[in-house]
Short mmCIF file of C-alpha atoms in Angstrom, two decimals:
data_model
loop_
_atom_site.label_atom_id
_atom_site.label_comp_id
_atom_site.label_asym_id
_atom_site.label_seq_id
_atom_site.Cartn_x
_atom_site.Cartn_y
_atom_site.Cartn_z
CA MET A 1417 21.77 -28.21 4.36
CA GLY A 1418 20.91 -30.83 1.78
CA SER A 1419 18.43 -28.68 -0.12
CA THR A 1420 20.05 -26.48 -2.74
CA THR A 1421 17.04 -24.24 -3.27
CA SER A 1422 15.92 -23.42 0.25
CA CYS A 1423 18.48 -20.71 0.88
CA CYS A 1424 18.90 -19.38 -2.64
CA VAL A 1425 15.43 -18.24 -3.63
CA SER A 1426 14.97 -14.47 -3.53
CA SER A 1427 11.98 -12.83 -1.94
CA SER A 1428 10.82 -11.28 -5.19
CA PRO A 1429 8.73 -13.36 -7.67
CA LYS A 1430 10.78 -11.96 -10.50
CA LEU A 1431 14.01 -12.93 -8.83
CA ARG A 1432 12.69 -16.36 -7.89
CA ARG A 1433 12.69 -17.45 -11.52
CA ASN A 1434 16.18 -16.05 -12.01
CA ALA A 1435 17.36 -17.88 -8.94
CA HIS A 1436 15.93 -21.19 -10.11
CA SER A 1437 17.50 -20.80 -13.53
CA ARG A 1438 20.87 -20.22 -11.86
CA LEU A 1439 20.46 -23.20 -9.61
CA GLU A 1440 19.46 -25.51 -12.43
CA SER A 1441 22.59 -24.66 -14.39
CA TYR A 1442 24.69 -25.14 -11.29
CA HIS A 1443 23.00 -28.45 -10.54
CA GLN A 1444 23.98 -29.85 -13.95
CA ASP A 1445 27.58 -28.81 -13.58
CA SER A 1446 27.87 -30.00 -10.01
CA GLU A 1447 26.76 -33.57 -10.83
CA LEU A 1448 30.10 -34.15 -12.57
CA SER A 1449 32.07 -32.86 -9.64
CA ARG A 1450 30.11 -35.11 -7.22
CA GLU A 1451 31.15 -38.20 -9.20
CA GLU A 1452 34.77 -37.12 -9.19
CA THR A 1453 35.12 -35.71 -5.70
CA GLY A 1454 32.19 -37.22 -3.83
CA CYS A 1455 31.19 -33.79 -2.44
CA ASN A 1456 27.43 -33.29 -2.02
CA LEU A 1457 27.44 -29.73 -0.57
CA GLN A 1458 26.87 -26.58 -2.56
CA HIS A 1459 29.58 -23.96 -2.07
CA ILE A 1460 28.48 -21.10 0.15
CA SER A 1461 29.50 -18.46 -2.39
CA ASP A 1462 26.99 -19.85 -4.90
CA ARG A 1463 24.23 -19.53 -2.31
CA GLU A 1464 25.01 -15.94 -1.29
CA ASN A 1465 25.66 -14.22 -4.61
CA VAL A 1466 22.18 -14.66 -6.10
CA ASP A 1467 20.71 -11.63 -4.36
CA GLU A 1468 23.79 -9.56 -4.99
CA LEU A 1469 23.73 -10.23 -8.70
CA ASN A 1470 20.03 -9.17 -8.85
CA MET A 1471 20.35 -6.22 -6.53
CA GLU A 1472 19.27 -3.79 -9.21
CA TYR A 1473 15.79 -5.29 -9.23
CA ASN A 1474 15.12 -4.55 -5.55
CA PRO A 1475 15.56 -0.81 -4.84
CA SER A 1476 13.18 -1.05 -1.88
CA ASP A 1477 15.31 -3.75 -0.25
CA HIS A 1478 18.92 -2.81 -0.98
CA PRO A 1479 20.43 0.63 -0.29
CA ARG A 1480 22.84 0.53 -3.28
CA ALA A 1481 20.10 -0.09 -5.89
CA SER A 1482 18.78 3.08 -7.55
CA THR A 1483 15.19 4.02 -6.93
CA ILE A 1484 12.68 3.39 -9.74
CA PHE A 1485 10.98 6.80 -9.63
CA LEU A 1486 14.29 8.66 -10.01
CA SER A 1487 15.24 6.69 -13.14
CA LYS A 1488 11.75 7.16 -14.61
CA SER A 1489 11.99 10.94 -14.19
CA GLN A 1490 15.33 11.42 -15.98
CA ASN A 1491 13.98 12.10 -19.48
CA ASP A 1492 11.42 14.63 -18.26
CA VAL A 1493 13.97 16.32 -16.08
CA ARG A 1494 16.34 16.87 -18.99
CA GLU A 1495 13.57 18.51 -21.03
CA LYS A 1496 12.57 20.74 -18.08
CA ARG A 1497 16.18 21.85 -17.54
CA LYS A 1498 16.53 22.64 -21.21
CA SER A 1499 13.34 24.69 -21.36
CA LEU A 1500 14.19 26.54 -18.13
CA PHE A 1501 17.63 27.39 -19.44
CA ILE A 1502 16.12 28.77 -22.66
CA ASN A 1503 13.31 30.76 -20.90
CA ASN A 1504 15.56 32.20 -18.22
CA HIS A 1505 18.51 32.80 -20.59
CA GLY A 1506 20.80 30.69 -18.48
CA THR A 1507 20.10 32.56 -15.20
CA SER A 1508 19.21 30.79 -11.96
CA ARG A 1509 16.95 32.07 -9.18
CA ARG A 1510 18.26 29.71 -6.55
CA LYS A 1511 19.55 31.20 -3.33
CA TYR A 1512 23.16 30.58 -2.45
CA SER A 1513 24.92 31.06 0.84
CA SER A 1514 27.56 33.72 1.25
CA CYS A 1515 30.02 34.79 3.89
CA SER A 1516 27.47 36.96 5.58
CA THR A 1517 24.28 34.87 5.06
CA ILE A 1518 23.71 31.12 5.28
CA PHE A 1519 20.51 29.69 3.83
CA LEU A 1520 19.07 26.50 5.37
CA ASP A 1521 15.79 24.60 5.14
CA ASP A 1522 13.94 22.88 7.96
CA ASN A 1523 14.00 19.51 6.20
CA THR A 1524 16.26 16.77 7.53
CA VAL A 1525 16.40 13.02 7.15
CA SER A 1526 15.23 12.55 10.74
CA GLN A 1527 12.54 15.29 10.60
CA PRO A 1528 11.33 15.81 7.01
CA ASN A 1529 9.02 18.66 6.11
CA LEU A 1530 5.52 17.19 5.79
CA LYS A 1531 4.11 19.43 3.06
CA TYR A 1532 7.11 19.20 0.72
CA THR A 1533 7.65 15.52 1.36
CA ILE A 1534 4.05 14.79 0.29
CA LYS A 1535 4.61 16.94 -2.81
CA CYS A 1536 7.75 14.98 -3.66
CA VAL A 1537 6.02 11.62 -3.13
CA ALA A 1538 3.11 12.72 -5.34
CA LEU A 1539 5.59 13.76 -8.00
CA ALA A 1540 7.31 10.34 -7.80
CA ILE A 1541 3.97 8.56 -8.21
CA TYR A 1542 3.20 10.87 -11.14
CA TYR A 1543 6.38 9.79 -12.93
CA HIS A 1544 5.60 6.16 -12.18
CA ILE A 1545 2.24 6.49 -13.96
CA LYS A 1546 3.42 8.65 -16.79
CA ASN A 1547 6.48 6.61 -17.68
CA ARG A 1548 5.16 3.14 -16.94
CA ASP A 1549 6.64 0.28 -18.86
CA THR A 1550 3.44 -1.09 -20.34
CA ASP A 1551 0.32 0.60 -21.71
CA GLY A 1552 -2.81 -0.90 -20.19
CA GLY A 1553 -0.98 -3.74 -18.57
CA MET A 1554 -2.26 -6.34 -16.13
CA LEU A 1555 -4.65 -5.03 -13.50
CA LEU A 1556 -5.10 -6.97 -10.30
CA ASP A 1557 -8.74 -7.09 -9.31
CA ILE A 1558 -8.13 -5.82 -5.79
CA PHE A 1559 -6.59 -2.57 -7.17
CA ASP A 1560 -9.05 -2.08 -10.06
CA GLU A 1561 -11.18 1.02 -9.36
CA LYS A 1562 -13.90 -0.27 -11.69
CA LEU A 1563 -14.41 -3.37 -9.52
CA HIS A 1564 -13.68 -1.62 -6.19
CA PRO A 1565 -14.65 2.05 -6.54
CA LEU A 1566 -13.72 4.49 -3.79
CA SER A 1567 -16.88 6.52 -4.25
CA LYS A 1568 -20.47 5.86 -5.24
CA SER A 1569 -20.18 8.10 -8.30
CA GLU A 1570 -20.15 6.19 -11.57
CA VAL A 1571 -16.69 5.31 -12.88
CA PRO A 1572 -16.27 6.55 -16.49
CA LEU A 1573 -15.63 4.00 -19.22
CA ASP A 1574 -12.25 5.52 -20.04
CA TYR A 1575 -11.15 5.63 -16.38
CA ASP A 1576 -7.93 3.75 -17.22
CA LYS A 1577 -6.96 5.85 -20.27
CA HIS A 1578 -6.19 9.34 -18.91
CA ASP A 1579 -3.12 9.87 -16.70
CA PRO A 1580 -3.82 11.88 -13.54
CA GLU A 1581 -2.11 15.24 -13.06
CA GLN A 1582 0.43 15.73 -10.30
CA LYS A 1583 -1.96 18.09 -8.47
CA GLN A 1584 -4.67 15.41 -8.43
CA ILE A 1585 -2.26 12.86 -6.88
CA TYR A 1586 -1.11 15.43 -4.33
CA ARG A 1587 -4.63 16.31 -3.27
CA PHE A 1588 -5.49 12.62 -2.78
CA VAL A 1589 -2.39 11.90 -0.67
CA ARG A 1590 -2.68 15.14 1.25
CA THR A 1591 -6.33 14.46 2.14
CA LEU A 1592 -5.44 11.08 3.64
CA PHE A 1593 -2.41 12.40 5.53
CA SER A 1594 -4.26 15.43 6.89
CA ALA A 1595 -7.32 13.46 8.03
CA ALA A 1596 -5.32 10.60 9.57
CA GLN A 1597 -2.66 12.99 10.97
CA LEU A 1598 0.23 11.00 9.49
CA THR A 1599 3.84 12.05 9.57
CA ALA A 1600 6.31 12.88 6.78
CA GLU A 1601 8.33 9.74 7.55
CA CYS A 1602 5.19 7.72 6.81
CA ALA A 1603 5.07 9.26 3.31
CA ILE A 1604 8.62 8.06 2.56
CA VAL A 1605 7.78 4.51 3.77
CA THR A 1606 4.65 4.67 1.62
CA LEU A 1607 6.79 5.17 -1.47
CA VAL A 1608 9.08 2.32 -0.42
CA TYR A 1609 6.11 -0.07 -0.11
CA LEU A 1610 4.69 1.12 -3.43
CA GLU A 1611 7.91 0.37 -5.33
CA ARG A 1612 8.27 -2.93 -3.49
CA LEU A 1613 4.81 -3.89 -4.61
CA LEU A 1614 5.54 -3.04 -8.22
CA THR A 1615 8.73 -5.09 -8.15
CA TYR A 1616 7.40 -8.10 -6.27
CA ALA A 1617 4.00 -8.41 -8.03
CA GLU A 1618 5.42 -7.39 -11.46
CA ILE A 1619 2.64 -4.88 -12.12
CA ASP A 1620 2.54 -1.28 -13.24
CA ILE A 1621 0.75 1.60 -11.58
CA CYS A 1622 -1.62 3.15 -14.05
CA PRO A 1623 -4.71 5.43 -14.20
CA GLY A 1624 -7.02 2.54 -13.34
CA ASN A 1625 -5.32 1.38 -10.13
CA TRP A 1626 -3.13 4.17 -8.70
CA LYS A 1627 -5.60 5.34 -6.06
CA ARG A 1628 -6.07 1.91 -4.47
CA ILE A 1629 -2.37 1.07 -4.67
CA VAL A 1630 -1.50 4.36 -2.92
CA LEU A 1631 -4.27 3.78 -0.36
CA GLY A 1632 -2.93 0.32 0.43
CA ALA A 1633 0.61 1.60 0.77
CA ILE A 1634 -0.47 4.41 3.10
CA LEU A 1635 -2.60 2.01 5.15
CA LEU A 1636 0.30 -0.35 5.65
CA ALA A 1637 2.94 2.36 6.23
CA SER A 1638 0.83 4.03 8.90
CA LYS A 1639 0.49 0.79 10.83
CA VAL A 1640 4.16 -0.15 10.57
CA TRP A 1641 5.66 3.32 11.25
CA ASP A 1642 3.33 5.10 13.68
CA ASP A 1643 3.00 3.92 17.28
CA GLN A 1644 -0.68 4.79 17.38
CA ALA A 1645 -1.83 3.50 13.99
CA VAL A 1646 -5.02 4.48 12.25
CA TRP A 1647 -7.58 1.74 12.17
CA ASN A 1648 -9.19 0.56 8.94
CA VAL A 1649 -12.55 1.83 10.10
CA ASP A 1650 -11.05 5.31 10.46
CA TYR A 1651 -10.23 5.36 6.74
CA CYS A 1652 -13.91 4.62 6.11
CA GLN A 1653 -14.68 7.92 7.81
CA ILE A 1654 -12.30 9.69 5.40
CA LEU A 1655 -13.49 7.85 2.30
CA LYS A 1656 -17.21 7.75 3.05
CA ASP A 1657 -18.21 5.23 0.42
CA ILE A 1658 -15.67 2.50 1.16
CA THR A 1659 -16.45 -0.45 3.48
CA VAL A 1660 -14.35 -1.92 6.23
CA GLU A 1661 -14.42 -5.33 4.51
CA ASP A 1662 -12.93 -3.76 1.39
CA MET A 1663 -10.19 -2.13 3.45
CA ASN A 1664 -9.41 -5.39 5.24
CA GLU A 1665 -9.17 -7.27 1.96
CA LEU A 1666 -7.00 -4.56 0.41
CA GLU A 1667 -4.59 -4.74 3.34
CA ARG A 1668 -4.51 -8.57 3.30
CA GLN A 1669 -3.74 -8.85 -0.40
CA PHE A 1670 -1.23 -6.03 -0.29
CA LEU A 1671 0.68 -7.89 2.44
CA GLU A 1672 0.55 -11.13 0.49
CA LEU A 1673 1.92 -9.46 -2.64
CA LEU A 1674 4.73 -8.02 -0.52
CA GLN A 1675 5.25 -11.55 0.86
CA PHE A 1676 4.90 -9.94 4.30
CA ASN A 1677 8.21 -8.14 3.85
CA ILE A 1678 7.46 -4.85 5.62
CA ASN A 1679 11.00 -4.24 6.89
CA VAL A 1680 12.48 -0.89 5.81
CA PRO A 1681 16.17 -0.62 6.75
CA SER A 1682 17.44 2.81 7.77
CA SER A 1683 19.83 2.85 4.80
CA VAL A 1684 16.93 2.28 2.37
CA TYR A 1685 14.90 4.99 4.09
CA ALA A 1686 17.78 7.46 3.82
CA LYS A 1687 18.28 6.60 0.14
CA TYR A 1688 14.63 7.32 -0.67
CA TYR A 1689 14.79 10.57 1.32
CA PHE A 1690 17.80 11.92 -0.55
CA ASP A 1691 16.46 10.72 -3.91
CA LEU A 1692 13.25 12.62 -3.22
CA ARG A 1693 15.34 15.72 -2.48
CA SER A 1694 17.16 15.21 -5.81
CA LEU A 1695 13.82 14.82 -7.56
CA SER A 1696 12.51 18.06 -6.02
CA GLU A 1697 15.59 20.02 -7.02
CA SER A 1698 15.43 18.70 -10.59
CA ASN A 1699 11.77 19.76 -10.89
CA ASN A 1700 12.18 23.20 -9.23
CA LEU A 1701 10.32 21.95 -6.16
CA SER A 1702 13.08 22.88 -3.78
CA PHE A 1703 12.39 23.19 -0.07
CA PRO A 1704 12.03 26.75 1.17
CA LEU A 1705 15.32 28.27 2.25
CA GLU A 1706 15.53 30.72 5.13
CA PRO A 1707 18.55 32.71 6.42
CA LEU A 1708 20.22 31.17 9.42
CA SER A 1709 19.10 33.07 12.44
CA ARG A 1710 20.99 33.63 15.68
CA ASP A 1711 18.73 31.21 17.59
CA LYS A 1712 19.14 28.43 14.99
CA ALA A 1713 22.91 28.98 14.96
CA GLN A 1714 23.06 28.60 18.74
CA LYS A 1715 20.98 25.40 18.59
CA LEU A 1716 23.24 23.94 15.90
CA GLU A 1717 26.31 24.87 17.88
CA ALA A 1718 24.87 23.24 21.03
CA ILE A 1719 24.05 20.04 19.11
CA SER A 1720 27.52 19.98 17.57
CA ARG A 1721 29.15 20.49 20.96
CA LEU A 1722 27.02 17.71 22.47
CA CYS A 1723 28.00 15.25 19.72
CA ASP A 1724 31.66 16.27 20.03
CA ASP A 1725 31.67 15.59 23.75
CA LYS A 1726 29.97 12.26 23.15
CA TYR A 1727 32.60 11.12 20.64
CA LYS A 1728 35.40 12.38 22.90
CA ASP A 1729 34.14 10.09 25.69
CA ILE A 1730 33.96 7.16 23.23
CA ARG A 1731 37.55 7.80 22.02
CA ARG A 1732 38.79 8.20 25.57
CA ALA A 1733 37.18 4.87 26.58
CA ALA A 1734 38.62 3.12 23.53
CA ARG A 1735 42.08 4.50 24.34
CA ASN A 1736 42.00 3.12 27.88
CA ARG A 1737 41.25 -0.40 26.75
CA SER A 1738 44.04 -2.94 26.62
CA ALA A 1739 45.22 -3.90 23.14
CA SER A 1740 46.64 -7.19 21.97
CA MET A 1741 49.90 -7.52 20.04
CA ASP A 1742 47.89 -8.06 16.84
CA ASN A 1743 46.78 -4.40 16.97
CA LEU A 1744 50.27 -3.05 17.59
CA CYS A 1745 51.78 -3.98 14.26
CA GLY A 1746 50.67 -0.86 12.37
CA ILE A 1747 53.04 1.52 10.62
CA ARG A 1748 54.43 4.20 12.90
CA TRP A 1749 55.92 7.41 11.48
CA VAL A 1750 59.00 8.89 13.16
CA PRO A 1751 60.67 12.18 12.30
CA ALA A 1752 63.70 11.84 10.06
CA ILE A 1753 67.11 12.98 11.43
CA LEU A 1754 69.20 14.77 8.84
CA SER A 1755 72.87 15.07 9.70
#
C-alpha cells in the first residue's frame, strides 16, 4: 500500500515510462497535500486511470483499442477502392441476399475458415511491413535472419531492403500451418501476439526479421491455444535447417519480450476476428458466399430454437426468485382512463 509505483506501472515498456512520468508529477503535487492534511495514501483513481489513458497503445490487450494492422491499411484501401470504382465504372460484383435467396459464408467467430483466415493474417502482416513507422529500424539479434538464417542458403546482402509480397508471406504461413496441422483460431492468436510484441518491444517488423517474428508468434500461439501443441523439434522437421536450440532461444526471448503476457481475452480475440473480416472486404478478399440450402436452414433453425429454450428457462428461473424491495421501485406503466 505504501508504494506508489507498484500498482501503477503498465505491462508495456512504452507505457512504463509514461506511467512513471505521471507518477512523478503526482508525487510533487501530493507532497504539499501531505503537509496540509497528513494523508500518505495515493487516491485509488490515480492508480487505476493510467492504463485507461494509454489504452490506445495496447490493441492486443484492450478490446476497445483499434488494431494496428487495420489502421496501417487505410491509405492503401482508399486507393484500391478508388481504382476499382474507376475500372468497374462504379459497378459492384458482390452478391447480395434477396427475398428468394440468402447468401452465407461458412466463417464464424467460433469456427473461422482456415484458408481465408490465413490469407487475411498474411495480408495484415504485409501491411505491417509495407507501412512500418521506421525505415531500417532497430533489429533484435534473435529475429535477424542474417544472424539466425532459417535455411542454409546464403542470405543476400540486401535481404533487409526489399519488402516481401503478400503471396510470399501467405506461402510461409500456410506451410507452417499445413505441416503442423494448426487451426484458424491459432492464426488469429498469432496476429495478436505479433502486435503485442511490436508494442511491448517497440520494434518494427521489416524485411529482415518478419519470418522469425512470425515463426515465434506461431510457435507460441500453437502452444497456448491447441490442447496437443506442436513441439519445437517438430518445427525442425518442417524447417530442415533450423536447430532445436535456436527454436528454444527464439521462444524464450519472445516470451520475455511479451513479459510472459500470453493471455488473450475473448473480447480481444473477437475484435481481431472482425477487423480481419473488415480488412478482407476492403481488399476484395471476401469469404466465399453460398446460397442458404434447406439443410443449413434447418440446422440454423434448430440452433435458434435450442438457444431460445435455454433463455426461456433462464428467464423463468429468474422470475421465480424472490425480490427485495429495492428492486420493486421501478416505473410501472398503467393504462390511462379517459372520461
